[in-house]
PDB file of C-alpha atoms in Angstrom:
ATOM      1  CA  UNK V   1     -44.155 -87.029  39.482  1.00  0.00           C
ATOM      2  CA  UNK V   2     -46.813 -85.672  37.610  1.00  0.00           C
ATOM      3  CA  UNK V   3     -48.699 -83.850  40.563  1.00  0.00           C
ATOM      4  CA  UNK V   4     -45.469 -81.839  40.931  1.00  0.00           C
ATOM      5  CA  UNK V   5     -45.732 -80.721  37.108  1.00  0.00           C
ATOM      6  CA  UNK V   6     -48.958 -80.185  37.711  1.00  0.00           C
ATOM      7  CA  UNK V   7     -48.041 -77.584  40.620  1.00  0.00           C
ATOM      8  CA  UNK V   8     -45.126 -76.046  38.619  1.00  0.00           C
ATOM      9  CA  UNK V   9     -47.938 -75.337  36.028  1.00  0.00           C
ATOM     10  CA  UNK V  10     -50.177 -73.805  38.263  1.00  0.00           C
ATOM     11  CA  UNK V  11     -47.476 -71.985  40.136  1.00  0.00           C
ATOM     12  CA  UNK V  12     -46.276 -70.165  36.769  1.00  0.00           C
ATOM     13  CA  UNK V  13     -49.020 -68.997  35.518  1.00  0.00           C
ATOM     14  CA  UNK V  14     -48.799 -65.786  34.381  1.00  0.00           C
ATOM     15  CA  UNK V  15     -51.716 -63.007  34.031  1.00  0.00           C
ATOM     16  CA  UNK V  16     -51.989 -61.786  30.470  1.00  0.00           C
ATOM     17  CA  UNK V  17     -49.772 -58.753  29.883  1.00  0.00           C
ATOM     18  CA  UNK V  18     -49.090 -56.624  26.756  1.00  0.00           C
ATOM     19  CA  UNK V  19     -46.225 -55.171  27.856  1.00  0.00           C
ATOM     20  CA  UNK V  20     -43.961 -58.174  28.459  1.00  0.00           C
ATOM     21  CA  UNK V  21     -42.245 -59.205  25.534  1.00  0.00           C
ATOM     22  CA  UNK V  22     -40.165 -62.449  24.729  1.00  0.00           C
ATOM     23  CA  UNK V  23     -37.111 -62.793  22.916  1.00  0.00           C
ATOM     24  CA  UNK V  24     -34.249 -64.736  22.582  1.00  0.00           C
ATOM     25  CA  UNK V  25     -31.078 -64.792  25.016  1.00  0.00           C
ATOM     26  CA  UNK V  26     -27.517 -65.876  24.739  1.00  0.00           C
ATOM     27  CA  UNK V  27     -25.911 -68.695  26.783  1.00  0.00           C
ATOM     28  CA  UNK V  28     -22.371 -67.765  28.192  1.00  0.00           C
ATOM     29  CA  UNK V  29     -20.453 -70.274  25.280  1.00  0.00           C
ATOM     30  CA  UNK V  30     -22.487 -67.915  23.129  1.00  0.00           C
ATOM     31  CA  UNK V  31     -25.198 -70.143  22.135  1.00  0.00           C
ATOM     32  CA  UNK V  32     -28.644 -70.333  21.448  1.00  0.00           C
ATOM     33  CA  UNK V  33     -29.800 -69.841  25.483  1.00  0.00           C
ATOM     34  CA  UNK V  34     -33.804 -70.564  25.270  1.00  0.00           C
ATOM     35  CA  UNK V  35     -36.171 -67.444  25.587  1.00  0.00           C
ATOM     36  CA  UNK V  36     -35.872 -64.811  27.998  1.00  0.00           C
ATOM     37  CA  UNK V  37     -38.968 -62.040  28.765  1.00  0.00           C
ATOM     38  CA  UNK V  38     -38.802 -58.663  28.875  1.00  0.00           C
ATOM     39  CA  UNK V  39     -40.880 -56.468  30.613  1.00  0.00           C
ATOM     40  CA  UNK V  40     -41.556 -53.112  28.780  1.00  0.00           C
ATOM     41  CA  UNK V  41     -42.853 -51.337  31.611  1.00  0.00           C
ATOM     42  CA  UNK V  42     -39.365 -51.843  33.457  1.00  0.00           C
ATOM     43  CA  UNK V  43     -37.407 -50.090  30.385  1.00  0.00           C
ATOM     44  CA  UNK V  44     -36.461 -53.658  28.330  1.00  0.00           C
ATOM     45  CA  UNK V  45     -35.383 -55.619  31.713  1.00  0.00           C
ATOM     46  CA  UNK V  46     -34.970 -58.981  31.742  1.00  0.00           C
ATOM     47  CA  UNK V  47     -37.814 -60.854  33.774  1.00  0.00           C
ATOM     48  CA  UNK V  48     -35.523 -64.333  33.231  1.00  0.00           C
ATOM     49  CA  UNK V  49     -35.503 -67.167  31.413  1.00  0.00           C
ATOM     50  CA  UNK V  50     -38.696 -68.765  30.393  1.00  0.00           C
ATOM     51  CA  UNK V  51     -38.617 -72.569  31.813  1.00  0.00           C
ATOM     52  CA  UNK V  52     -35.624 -71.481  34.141  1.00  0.00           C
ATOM     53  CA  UNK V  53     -36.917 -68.500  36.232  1.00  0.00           C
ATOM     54  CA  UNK V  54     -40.585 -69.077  36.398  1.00  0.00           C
ATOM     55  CA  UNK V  55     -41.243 -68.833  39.706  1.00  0.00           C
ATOM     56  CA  UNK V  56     -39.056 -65.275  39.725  1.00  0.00           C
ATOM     57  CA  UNK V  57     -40.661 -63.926  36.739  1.00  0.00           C
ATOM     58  CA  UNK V  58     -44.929 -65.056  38.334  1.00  0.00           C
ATOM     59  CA  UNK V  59     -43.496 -63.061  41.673  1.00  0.00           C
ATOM     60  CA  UNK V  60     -42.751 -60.175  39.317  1.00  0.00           C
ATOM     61  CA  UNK V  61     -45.891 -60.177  36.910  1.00  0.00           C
ATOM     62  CA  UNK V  62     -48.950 -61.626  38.936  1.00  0.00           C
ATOM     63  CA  UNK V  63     -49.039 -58.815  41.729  1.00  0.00           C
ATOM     64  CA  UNK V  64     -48.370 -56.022  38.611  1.00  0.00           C
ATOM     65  CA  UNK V  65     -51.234 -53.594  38.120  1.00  0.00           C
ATOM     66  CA  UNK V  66     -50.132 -52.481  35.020  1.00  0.00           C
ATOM     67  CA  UNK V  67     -52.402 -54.465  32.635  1.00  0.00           C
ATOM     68  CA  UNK V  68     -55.569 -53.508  34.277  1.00  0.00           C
ATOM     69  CA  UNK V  69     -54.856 -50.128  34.660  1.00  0.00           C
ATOM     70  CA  UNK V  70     -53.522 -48.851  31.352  1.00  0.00           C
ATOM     71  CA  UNK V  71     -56.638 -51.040  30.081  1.00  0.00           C
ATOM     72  CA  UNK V  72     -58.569 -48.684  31.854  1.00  0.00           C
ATOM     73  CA  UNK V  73     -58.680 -46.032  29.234  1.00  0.00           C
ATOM     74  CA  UNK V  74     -55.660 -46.744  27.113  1.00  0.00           C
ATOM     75  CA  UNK V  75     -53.737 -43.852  25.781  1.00  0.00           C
ATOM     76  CA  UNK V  76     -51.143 -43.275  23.399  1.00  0.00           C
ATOM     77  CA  UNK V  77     -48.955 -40.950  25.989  1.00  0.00           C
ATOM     78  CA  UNK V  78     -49.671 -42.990  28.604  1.00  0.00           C
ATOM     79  CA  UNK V  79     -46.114 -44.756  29.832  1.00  0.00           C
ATOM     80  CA  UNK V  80     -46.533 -47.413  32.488  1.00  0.00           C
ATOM     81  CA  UNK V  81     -43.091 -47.668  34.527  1.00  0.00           C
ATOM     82  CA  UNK V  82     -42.447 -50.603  37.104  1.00  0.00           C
ATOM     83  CA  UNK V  83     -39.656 -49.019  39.325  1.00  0.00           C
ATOM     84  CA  UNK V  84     -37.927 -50.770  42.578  1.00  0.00           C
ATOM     85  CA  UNK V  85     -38.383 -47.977  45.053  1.00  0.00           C
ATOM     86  CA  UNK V  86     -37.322 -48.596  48.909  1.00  0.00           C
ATOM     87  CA  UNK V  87     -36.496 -52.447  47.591  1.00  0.00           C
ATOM     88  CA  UNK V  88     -40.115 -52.545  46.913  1.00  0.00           C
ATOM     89  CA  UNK V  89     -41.356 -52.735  42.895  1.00  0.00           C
ATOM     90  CA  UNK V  90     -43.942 -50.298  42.683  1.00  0.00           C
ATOM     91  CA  UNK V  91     -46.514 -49.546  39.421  1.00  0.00           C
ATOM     92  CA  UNK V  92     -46.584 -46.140  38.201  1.00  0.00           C
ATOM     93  CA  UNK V  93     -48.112 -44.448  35.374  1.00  0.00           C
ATOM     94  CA  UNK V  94     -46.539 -40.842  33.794  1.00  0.00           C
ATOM     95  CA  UNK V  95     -47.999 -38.994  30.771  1.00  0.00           C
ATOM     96  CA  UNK V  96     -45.548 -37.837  28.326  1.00  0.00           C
ATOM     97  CA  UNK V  97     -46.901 -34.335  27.744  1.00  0.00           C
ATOM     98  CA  UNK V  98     -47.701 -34.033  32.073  1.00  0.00           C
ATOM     99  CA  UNK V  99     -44.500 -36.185  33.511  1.00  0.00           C
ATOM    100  CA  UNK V 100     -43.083 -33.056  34.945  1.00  0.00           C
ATOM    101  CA  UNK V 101     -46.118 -31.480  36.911  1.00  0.00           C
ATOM    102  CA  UNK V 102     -45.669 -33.561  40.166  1.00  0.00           C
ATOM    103  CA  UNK V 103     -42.253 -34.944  39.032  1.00  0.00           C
ATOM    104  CA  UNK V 104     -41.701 -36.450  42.847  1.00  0.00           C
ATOM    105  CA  UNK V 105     -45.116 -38.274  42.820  1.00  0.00           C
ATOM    106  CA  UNK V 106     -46.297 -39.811  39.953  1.00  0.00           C
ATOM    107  CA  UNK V 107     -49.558 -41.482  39.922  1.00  0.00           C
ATOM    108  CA  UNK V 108     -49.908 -45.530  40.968  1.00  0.00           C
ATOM    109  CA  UNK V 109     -53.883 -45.363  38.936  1.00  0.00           C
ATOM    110  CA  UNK V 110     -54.778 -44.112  36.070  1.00  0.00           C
ATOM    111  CA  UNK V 111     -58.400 -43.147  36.862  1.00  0.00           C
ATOM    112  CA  UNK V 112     -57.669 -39.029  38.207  1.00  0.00           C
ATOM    113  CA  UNK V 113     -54.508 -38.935  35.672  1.00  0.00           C
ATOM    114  CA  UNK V 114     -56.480 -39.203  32.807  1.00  0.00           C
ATOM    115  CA  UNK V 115     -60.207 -38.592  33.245  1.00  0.00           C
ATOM    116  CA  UNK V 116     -60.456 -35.161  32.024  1.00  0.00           C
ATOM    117  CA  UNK V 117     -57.020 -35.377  29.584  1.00  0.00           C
ATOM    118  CA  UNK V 118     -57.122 -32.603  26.738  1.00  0.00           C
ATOM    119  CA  UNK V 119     -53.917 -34.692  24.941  1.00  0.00           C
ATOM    120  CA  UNK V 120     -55.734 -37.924  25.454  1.00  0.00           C
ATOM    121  CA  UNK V 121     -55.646 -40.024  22.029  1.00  0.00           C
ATOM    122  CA  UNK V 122     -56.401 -43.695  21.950  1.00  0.00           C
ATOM    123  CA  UNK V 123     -53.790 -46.256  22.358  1.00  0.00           C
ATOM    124  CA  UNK V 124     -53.141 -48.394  19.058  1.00  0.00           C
ATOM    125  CA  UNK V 125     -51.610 -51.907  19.202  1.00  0.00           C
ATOM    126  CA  UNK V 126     -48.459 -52.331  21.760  1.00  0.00           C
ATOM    127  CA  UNK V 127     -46.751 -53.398  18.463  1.00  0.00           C
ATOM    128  CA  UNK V 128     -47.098 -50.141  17.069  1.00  0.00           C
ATOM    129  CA  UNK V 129     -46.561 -47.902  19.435  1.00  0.00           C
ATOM    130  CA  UNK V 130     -42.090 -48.182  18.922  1.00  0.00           C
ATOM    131  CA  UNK V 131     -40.608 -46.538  21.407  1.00  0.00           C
ATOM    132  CA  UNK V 132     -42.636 -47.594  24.470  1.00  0.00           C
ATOM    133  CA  UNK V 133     -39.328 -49.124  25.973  1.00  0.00           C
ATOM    134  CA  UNK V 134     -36.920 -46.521  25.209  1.00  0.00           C
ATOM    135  CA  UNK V 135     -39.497 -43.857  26.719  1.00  0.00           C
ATOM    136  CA  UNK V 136     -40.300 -45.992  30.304  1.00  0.00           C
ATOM    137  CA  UNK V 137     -36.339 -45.763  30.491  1.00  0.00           C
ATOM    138  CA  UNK V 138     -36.528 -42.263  30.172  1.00  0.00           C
ATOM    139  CA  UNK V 139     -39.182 -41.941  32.856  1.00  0.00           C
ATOM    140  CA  UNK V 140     -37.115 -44.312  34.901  1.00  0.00           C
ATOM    141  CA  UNK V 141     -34.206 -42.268  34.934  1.00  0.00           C
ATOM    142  CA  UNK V 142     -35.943 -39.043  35.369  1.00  0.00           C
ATOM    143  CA  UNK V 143     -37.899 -40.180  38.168  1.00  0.00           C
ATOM    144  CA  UNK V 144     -35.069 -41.954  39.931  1.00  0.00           C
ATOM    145  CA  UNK V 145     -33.068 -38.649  39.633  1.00  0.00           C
ATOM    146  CA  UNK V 146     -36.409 -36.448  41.399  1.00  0.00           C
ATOM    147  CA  UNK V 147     -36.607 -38.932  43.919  1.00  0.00           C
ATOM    148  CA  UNK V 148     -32.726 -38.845  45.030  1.00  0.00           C
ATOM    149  CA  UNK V 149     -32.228 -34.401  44.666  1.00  0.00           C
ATOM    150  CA  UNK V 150     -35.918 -33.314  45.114  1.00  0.00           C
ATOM    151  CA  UNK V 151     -36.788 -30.029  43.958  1.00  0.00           C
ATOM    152  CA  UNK V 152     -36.961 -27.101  46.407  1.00  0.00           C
ATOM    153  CA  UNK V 153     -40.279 -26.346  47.703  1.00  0.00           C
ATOM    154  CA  UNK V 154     -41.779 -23.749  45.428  1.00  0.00           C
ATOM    155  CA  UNK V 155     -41.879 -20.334  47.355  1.00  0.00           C
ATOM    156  CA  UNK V 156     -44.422 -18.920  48.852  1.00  0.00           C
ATOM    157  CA  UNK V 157     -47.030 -16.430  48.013  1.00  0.00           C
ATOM    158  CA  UNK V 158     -46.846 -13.162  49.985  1.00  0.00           C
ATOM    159  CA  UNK V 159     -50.263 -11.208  49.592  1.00  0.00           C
ATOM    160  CA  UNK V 160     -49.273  -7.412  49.547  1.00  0.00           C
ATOM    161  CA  UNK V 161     -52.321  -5.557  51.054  1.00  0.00           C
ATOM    162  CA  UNK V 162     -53.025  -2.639  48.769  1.00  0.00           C
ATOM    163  CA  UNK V 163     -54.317   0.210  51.094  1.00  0.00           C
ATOM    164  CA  UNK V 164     -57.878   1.213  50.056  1.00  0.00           C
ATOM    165  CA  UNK V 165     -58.591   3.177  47.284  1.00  0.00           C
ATOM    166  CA  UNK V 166     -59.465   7.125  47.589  1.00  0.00           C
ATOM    167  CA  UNK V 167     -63.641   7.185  47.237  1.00  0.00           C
ATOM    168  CA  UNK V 168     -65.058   9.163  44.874  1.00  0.00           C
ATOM    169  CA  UNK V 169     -67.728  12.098  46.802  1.00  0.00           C
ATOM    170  CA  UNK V 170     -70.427  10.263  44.848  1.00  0.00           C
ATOM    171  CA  UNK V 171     -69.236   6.614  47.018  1.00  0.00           C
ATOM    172  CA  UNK V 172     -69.284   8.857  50.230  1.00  0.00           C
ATOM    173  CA  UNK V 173     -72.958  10.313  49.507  1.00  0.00           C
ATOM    174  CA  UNK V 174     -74.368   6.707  48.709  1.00  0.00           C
ATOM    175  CA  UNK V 175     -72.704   5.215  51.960  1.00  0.00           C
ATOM    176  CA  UNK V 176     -74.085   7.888  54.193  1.00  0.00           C
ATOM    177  CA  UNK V 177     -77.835   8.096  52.588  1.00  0.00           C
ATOM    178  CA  UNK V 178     -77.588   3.733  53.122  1.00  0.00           C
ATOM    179  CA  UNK V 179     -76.780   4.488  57.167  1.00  0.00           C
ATOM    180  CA  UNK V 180     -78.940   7.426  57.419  1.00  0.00           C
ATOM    181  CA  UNK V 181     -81.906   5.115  56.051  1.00  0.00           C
ATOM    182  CA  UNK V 182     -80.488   2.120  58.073  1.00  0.00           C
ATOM    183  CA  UNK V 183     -79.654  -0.260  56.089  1.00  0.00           C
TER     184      UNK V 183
END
């Protein structure tokens, strides 16, 4: 009996994250239902129960890049968003003042994204920052709407070849002296 807790206690560990959250659920009679956790990065989603859905919730959060990544260099407009794409969760990481530059791919590491930021301001506490939830919705939603109506193709450049311009008799006289001297 006790090398099976003992198994259930290494099977739910969890790494450490500061973007999953606990807080209290509701039973269906309405009653006091235990704990549930919350992941931040998925909008305020429910991970499950903690001491129900363990196993569920270490599938979720143990392969999740997000911790190590936003650690990286941590940024105030930096939004980490865990999104189920092609019934796969993937990590991704948007910038509040860039999100709409490459709308269709936003970036899975945060080493390119924000290596040479202008608008990059450290990140205070999680606690702090308010509405960290409320904007990885908002990135949720506007990246799930790119990737089902993608955006045209922007058009492309046509390079109008101006004819030369008239040369000046001063032009004409330096060009012919250069072949006349052969150069």
């Amino acid at each position: 009996m006790e090398t099976s807790q003992q198994a259930r206690a290494v099977a739910i560990t969890l790494q450490p994250c500061i973007y999953r959250a606990e807080r209290p659920s509701q039973s269906a009679d309405g009653g006091s239902g235990g704990v549930a956790l919350t992941c931040k990065a998925m909008g305020g989603k429910s991970l499950g129960r903690k001491g129900q859905d363990d196993v569920r919730i270490a599938e979720i959060c143990n392969p999740c890049t997000i911790p190590q990544e936003a650690a990286f260099r941590p940024c105030l407009f930096l939004v980490p968003i865990k999104v189920e794409r092609k019934r796969v969760l993937k990590d991704y990481f948007t910038c509040r003042w860039l999100y709409r530059l490459r709308p269709d791919r936003p970036d899975e590491k945060t080493r390119y994204m924000c290596a040479g930021c202008p608008f990059w301001f450290p990140m205070p506490p999680v606690s702090l920052v308010r509405d960290l939830e409320q904007a990885a919705k908002k990135m949720i939603d506007y990246h799930a709407q790119i990737w089902e109506n993608p955006p045209p193709p922007p058009p492309k450049l046509i390079w109008i070849q101006r004819p030369p311009a008239p040369r000046t008799l001063w032009q004409r006289t330096r060009d012919s002296l250069i072949r006349w001297w052969g150069w």
